[in-house]
Tab-separated table of C-alpha atoms in Angstrom:
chain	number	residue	atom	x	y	z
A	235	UNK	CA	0.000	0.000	0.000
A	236	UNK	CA	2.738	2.496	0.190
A	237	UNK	CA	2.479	3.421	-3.379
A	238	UNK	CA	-1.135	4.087	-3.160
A	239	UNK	CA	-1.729	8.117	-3.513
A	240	UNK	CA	-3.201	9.685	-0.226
A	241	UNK	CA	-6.339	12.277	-0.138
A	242	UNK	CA	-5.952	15.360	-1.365
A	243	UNK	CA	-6.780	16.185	2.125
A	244	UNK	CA	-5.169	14.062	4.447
A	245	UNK	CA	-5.996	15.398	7.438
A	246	UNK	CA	-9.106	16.615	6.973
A	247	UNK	CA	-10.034	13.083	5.644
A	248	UNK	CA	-9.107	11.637	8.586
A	249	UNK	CA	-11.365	13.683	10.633
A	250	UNK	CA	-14.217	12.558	8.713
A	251	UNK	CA	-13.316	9.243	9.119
A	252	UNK	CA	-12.922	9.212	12.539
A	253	UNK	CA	-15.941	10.950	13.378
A	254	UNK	CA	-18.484	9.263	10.757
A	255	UNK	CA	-17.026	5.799	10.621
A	256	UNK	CA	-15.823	2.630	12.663
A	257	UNK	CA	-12.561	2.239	11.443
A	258	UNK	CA	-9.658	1.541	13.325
A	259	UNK	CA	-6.888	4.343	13.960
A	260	UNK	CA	-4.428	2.530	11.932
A	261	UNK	CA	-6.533	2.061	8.802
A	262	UNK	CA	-7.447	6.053	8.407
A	263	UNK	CA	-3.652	6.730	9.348
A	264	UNK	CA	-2.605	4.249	6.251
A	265	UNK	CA	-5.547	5.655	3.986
A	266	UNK	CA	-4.126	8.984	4.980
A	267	UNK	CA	-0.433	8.551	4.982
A	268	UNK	CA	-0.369	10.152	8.656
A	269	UNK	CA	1.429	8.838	11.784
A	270	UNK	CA	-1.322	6.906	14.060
A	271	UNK	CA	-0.606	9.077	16.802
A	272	UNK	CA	-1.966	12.200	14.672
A	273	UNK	CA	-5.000	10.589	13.950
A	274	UNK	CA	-5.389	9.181	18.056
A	275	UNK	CA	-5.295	13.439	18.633
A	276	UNK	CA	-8.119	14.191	15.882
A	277	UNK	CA	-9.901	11.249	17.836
A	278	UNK	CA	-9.046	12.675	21.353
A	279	UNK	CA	-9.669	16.371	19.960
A	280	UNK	CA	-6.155	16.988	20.898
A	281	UNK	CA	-4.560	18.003	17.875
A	282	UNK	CA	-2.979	21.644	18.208
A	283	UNK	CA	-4.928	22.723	14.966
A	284	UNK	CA	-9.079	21.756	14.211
A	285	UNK	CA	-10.015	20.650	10.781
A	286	UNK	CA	-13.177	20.529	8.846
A	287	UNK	CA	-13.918	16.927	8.353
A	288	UNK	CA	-13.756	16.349	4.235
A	289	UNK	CA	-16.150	13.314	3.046
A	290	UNK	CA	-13.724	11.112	0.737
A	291	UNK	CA	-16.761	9.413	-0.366
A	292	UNK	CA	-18.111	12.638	-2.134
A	293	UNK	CA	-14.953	13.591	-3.326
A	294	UNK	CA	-14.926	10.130	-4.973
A	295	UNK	CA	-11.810	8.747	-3.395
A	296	UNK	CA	-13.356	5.919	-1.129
A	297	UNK	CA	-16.818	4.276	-1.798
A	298	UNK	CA	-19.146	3.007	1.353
A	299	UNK	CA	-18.817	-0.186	0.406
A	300	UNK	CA	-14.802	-0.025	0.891
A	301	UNK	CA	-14.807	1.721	4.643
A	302	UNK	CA	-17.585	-0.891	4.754
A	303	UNK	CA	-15.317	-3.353	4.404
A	304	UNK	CA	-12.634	-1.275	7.044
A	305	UNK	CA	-15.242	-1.876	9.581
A	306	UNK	CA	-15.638	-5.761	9.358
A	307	UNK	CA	-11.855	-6.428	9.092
A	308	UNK	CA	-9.543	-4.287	11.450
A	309	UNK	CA	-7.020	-5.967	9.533
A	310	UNK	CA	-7.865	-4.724	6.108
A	311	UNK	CA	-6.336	-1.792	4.112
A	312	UNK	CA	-8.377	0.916	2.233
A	313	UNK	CA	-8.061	0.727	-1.246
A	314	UNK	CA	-8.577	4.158	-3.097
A	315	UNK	CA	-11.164	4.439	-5.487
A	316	UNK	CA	-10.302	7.040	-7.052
A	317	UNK	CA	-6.915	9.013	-6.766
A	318	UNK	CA	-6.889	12.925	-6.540
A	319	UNK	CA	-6.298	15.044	-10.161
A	320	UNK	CA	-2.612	15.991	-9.850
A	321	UNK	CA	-2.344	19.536	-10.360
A	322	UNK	CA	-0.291	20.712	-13.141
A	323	UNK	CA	1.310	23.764	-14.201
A	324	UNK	CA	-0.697	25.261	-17.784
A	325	UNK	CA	-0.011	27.774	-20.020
A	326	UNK	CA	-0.036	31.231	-19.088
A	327	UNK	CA	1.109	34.272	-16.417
A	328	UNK	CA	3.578	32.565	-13.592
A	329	UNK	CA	1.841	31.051	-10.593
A	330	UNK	CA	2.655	33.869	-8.206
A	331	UNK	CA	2.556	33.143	-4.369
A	332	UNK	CA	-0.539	34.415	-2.475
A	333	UNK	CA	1.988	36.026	-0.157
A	334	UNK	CA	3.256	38.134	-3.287
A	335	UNK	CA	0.019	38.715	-5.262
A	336	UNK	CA	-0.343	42.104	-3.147
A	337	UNK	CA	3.112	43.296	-4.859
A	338	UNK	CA	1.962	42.516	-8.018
A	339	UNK	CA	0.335	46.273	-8.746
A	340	UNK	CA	3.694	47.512	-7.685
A	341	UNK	CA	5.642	45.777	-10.299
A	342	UNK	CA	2.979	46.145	-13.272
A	343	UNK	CA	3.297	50.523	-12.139
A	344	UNK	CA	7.287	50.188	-12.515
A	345	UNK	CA	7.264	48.520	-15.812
A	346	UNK	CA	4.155	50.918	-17.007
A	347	UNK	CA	6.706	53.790	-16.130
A	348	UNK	CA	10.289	52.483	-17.204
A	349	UNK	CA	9.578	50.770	-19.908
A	350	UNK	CA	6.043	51.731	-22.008
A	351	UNK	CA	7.728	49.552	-24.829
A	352	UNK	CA	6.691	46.366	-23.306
A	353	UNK	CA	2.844	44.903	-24.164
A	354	UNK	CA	0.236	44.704	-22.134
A	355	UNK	CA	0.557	40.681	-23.246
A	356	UNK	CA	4.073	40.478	-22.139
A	357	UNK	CA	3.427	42.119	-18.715
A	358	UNK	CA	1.031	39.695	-18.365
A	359	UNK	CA	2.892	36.418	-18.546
A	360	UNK	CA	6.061	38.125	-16.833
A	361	UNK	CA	4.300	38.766	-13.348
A	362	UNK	CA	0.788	36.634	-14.217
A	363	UNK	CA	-1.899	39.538	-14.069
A	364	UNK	CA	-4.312	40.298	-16.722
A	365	UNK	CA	-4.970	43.032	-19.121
A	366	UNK	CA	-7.719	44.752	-17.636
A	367	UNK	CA	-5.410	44.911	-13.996
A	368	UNK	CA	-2.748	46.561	-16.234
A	369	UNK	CA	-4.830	49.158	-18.119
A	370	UNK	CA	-6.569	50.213	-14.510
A	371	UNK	CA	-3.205	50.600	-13.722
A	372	UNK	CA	-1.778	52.626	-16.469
A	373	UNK	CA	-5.365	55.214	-16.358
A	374	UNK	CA	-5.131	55.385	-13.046
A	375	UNK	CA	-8.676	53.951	-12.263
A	376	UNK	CA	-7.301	51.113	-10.199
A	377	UNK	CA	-9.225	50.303	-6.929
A	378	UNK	CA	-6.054	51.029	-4.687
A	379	UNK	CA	-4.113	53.224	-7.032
A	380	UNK	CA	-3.204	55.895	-3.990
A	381	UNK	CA	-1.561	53.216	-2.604
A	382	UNK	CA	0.430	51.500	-5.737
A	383	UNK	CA	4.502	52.517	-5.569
A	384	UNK	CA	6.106	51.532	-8.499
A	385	UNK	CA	8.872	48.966	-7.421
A	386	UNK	CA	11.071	46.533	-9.513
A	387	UNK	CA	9.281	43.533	-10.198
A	388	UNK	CA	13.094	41.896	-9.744
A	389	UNK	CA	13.233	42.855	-6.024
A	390	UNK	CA	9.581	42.280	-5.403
A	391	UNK	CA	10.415	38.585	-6.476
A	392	UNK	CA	7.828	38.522	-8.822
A	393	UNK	CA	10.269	37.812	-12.224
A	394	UNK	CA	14.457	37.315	-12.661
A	395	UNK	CA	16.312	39.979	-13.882
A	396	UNK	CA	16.852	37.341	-16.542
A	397	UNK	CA	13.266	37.267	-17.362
A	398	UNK	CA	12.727	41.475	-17.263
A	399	UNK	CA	15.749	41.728	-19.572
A	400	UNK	CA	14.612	39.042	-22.043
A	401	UNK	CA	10.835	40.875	-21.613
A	402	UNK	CA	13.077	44.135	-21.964
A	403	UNK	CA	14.900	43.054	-25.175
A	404	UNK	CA	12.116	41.694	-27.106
A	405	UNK	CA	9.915	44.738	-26.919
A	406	UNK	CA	12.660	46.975	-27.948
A	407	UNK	CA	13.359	44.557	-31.068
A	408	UNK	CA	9.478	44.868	-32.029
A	409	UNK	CA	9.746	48.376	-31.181
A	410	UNK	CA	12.334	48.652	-33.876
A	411	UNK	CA	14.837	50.680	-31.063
A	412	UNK	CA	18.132	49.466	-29.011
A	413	UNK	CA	18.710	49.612	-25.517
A	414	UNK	CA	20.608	53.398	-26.687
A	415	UNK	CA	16.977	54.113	-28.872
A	416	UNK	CA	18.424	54.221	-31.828
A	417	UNK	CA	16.991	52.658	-34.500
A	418	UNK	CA	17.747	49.364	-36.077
A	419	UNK	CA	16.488	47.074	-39.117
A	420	UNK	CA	14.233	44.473	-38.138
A	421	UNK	CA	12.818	41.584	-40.299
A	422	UNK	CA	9.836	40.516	-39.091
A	423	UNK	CA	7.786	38.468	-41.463
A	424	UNK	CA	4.975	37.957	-38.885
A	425	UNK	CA	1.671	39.412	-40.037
A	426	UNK	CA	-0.249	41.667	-38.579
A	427	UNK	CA	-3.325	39.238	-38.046
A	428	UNK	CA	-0.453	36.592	-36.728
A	429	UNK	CA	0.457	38.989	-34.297
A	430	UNK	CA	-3.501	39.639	-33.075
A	431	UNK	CA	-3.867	36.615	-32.788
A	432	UNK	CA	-0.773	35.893	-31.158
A	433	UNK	CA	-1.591	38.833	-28.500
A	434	UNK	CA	-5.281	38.048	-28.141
A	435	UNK	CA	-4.585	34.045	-27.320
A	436	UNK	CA	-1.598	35.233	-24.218
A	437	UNK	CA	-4.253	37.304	-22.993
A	438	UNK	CA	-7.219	34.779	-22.857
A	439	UNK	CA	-4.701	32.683	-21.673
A	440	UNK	CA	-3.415	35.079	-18.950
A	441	UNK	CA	-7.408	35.801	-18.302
A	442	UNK	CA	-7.841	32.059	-17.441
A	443	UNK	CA	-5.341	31.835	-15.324
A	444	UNK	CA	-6.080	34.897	-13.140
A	445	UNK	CA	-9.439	33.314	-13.335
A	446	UNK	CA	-8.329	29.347	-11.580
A	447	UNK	CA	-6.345	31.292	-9.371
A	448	UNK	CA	-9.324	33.420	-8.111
A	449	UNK	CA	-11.201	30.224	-7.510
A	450	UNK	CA	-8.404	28.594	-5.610
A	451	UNK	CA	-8.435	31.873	-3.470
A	452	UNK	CA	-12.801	31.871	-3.206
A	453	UNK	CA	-12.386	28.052	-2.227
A	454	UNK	CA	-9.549	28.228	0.563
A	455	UNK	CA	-11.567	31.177	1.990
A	456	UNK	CA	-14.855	29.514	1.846
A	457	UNK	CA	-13.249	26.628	3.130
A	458	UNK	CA	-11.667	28.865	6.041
A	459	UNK	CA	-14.939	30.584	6.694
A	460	UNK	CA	-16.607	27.235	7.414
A	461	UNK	CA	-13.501	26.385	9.304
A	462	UNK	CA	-14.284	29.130	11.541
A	463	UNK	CA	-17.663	28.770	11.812
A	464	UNK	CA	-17.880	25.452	12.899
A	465	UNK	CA	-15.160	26.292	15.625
A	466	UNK	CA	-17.639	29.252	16.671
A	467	UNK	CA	-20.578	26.526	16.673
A	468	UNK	CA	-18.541	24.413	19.042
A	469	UNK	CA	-17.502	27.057	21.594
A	470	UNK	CA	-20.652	28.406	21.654
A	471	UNK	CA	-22.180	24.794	22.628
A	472	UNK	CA	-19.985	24.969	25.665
A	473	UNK	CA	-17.811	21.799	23.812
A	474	UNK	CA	-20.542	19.148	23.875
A	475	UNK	CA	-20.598	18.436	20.059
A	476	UNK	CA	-16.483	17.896	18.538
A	477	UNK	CA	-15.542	20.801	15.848
């Protein structure tokens, strides 16, 4: 069983399971891939952090008829039914941190100001933000725009300098200007409607992406919310009912 994937959720799983079935510690803590002592805490609500229980059976990783079979052999191992969706990186802007997404208006104003050259499209997959962000940005109309100091994306963390200067470079070759502004010859054979097209696929692309990682965020906070709820629900029964 050790090469059998674990819940997406381990141990939120194995609160489920330990409050909605009859199986033994050491078959959620193998389902799970946790140590048995963990799941002996969840059990004795002693574990330093609560979780929302997380039904594997609706998520489609365990069937009843498999913790079914848990609860007439101690003895016998889960089997999963159905093994999480790996998450994989897609085309698009950069997965940026949660932690960093707040610097990301920072970044967008300092490339905006020292370097107009580069696209909105190209702004978008070097810091993962999406057009309409940038052009609130650039017209001022931005939510927090009092607040936005323009600040190397480099030092934010948000891109390598290796990254801004390829960004950098590129635009100033389309551009048809060096580094010095002066101009140079540039063959570009690439249509006009090539490069639309180009430009308007990078920006549904970007556009999706800001759009899965706004879900992730809706979903941890819902998720969160319900967390704290449920914590509220049992303080305020004086503890009789296990969060």
């Amino acid at each position: 069983m050790a090469d059998q994937p674990k819940p997406l959720m381990p141990h939120a799983t194995a609160t489920w399971l330990v409050d909605n079935t009859g199986l033994s510690f050491e078959q959620i803590a193998e389902f799970c891939g946790l140590h048995i002592l963990e799941v002996q805490a969840m059990a004795d609500d002693l574990a330093g952090s609560k979780y929302t229980g997380r039904d594997p059976v609706h998520a489609g990783e365990l069937t009843q008829e498999e913790i079914e079979k848990g609860q007439k052999d101690s003895s016998y191992s889960l089997k999963m039914h159905k093994a999480p969706v790996e998450v994989t990186r897609t085309k698009g802007p950069r997965y940026t941190p949660v932690s960093k997404r707040q610097d990301k208006p920072d970044g967008i104003a300092w490339i905006l100001r020292n370097h107009p050259e580069v696209t909105d499209a190209q702004i978008g997959k070097l810091i993962g933000t999406t057009r309409n962000t940038i052009g609130a940005i650039r017209d001022r109309t931005h939510w927090n725009i009092q607040n936005i100091q323009p600040k190397d994306p480099v030092t934010l963390g948000l891109c390598s300098q290796r990254e801004l200067d390829a960004v950098v470079a590129k635009a100033a070759k389309k551009a048809g200007t060096t580094d010095e502004g002066q101009p140079v010859a540039v063959a570009d054979n690439t249509s006009d409607k090539d490069k639309l097209i180009a430009e308007l696929r990078a920006e549904r692309e970007a556009n999706e992406k800001a759009a899965a990682e706004a879900a992730q965020e809706a979903e941890a906070a819902a998720w969160l919310e319900a967390k704290r709820a449920a914590e509220a629900a049992g303080t305020s029964g004086g503890g009789d009912e296990p969060v």
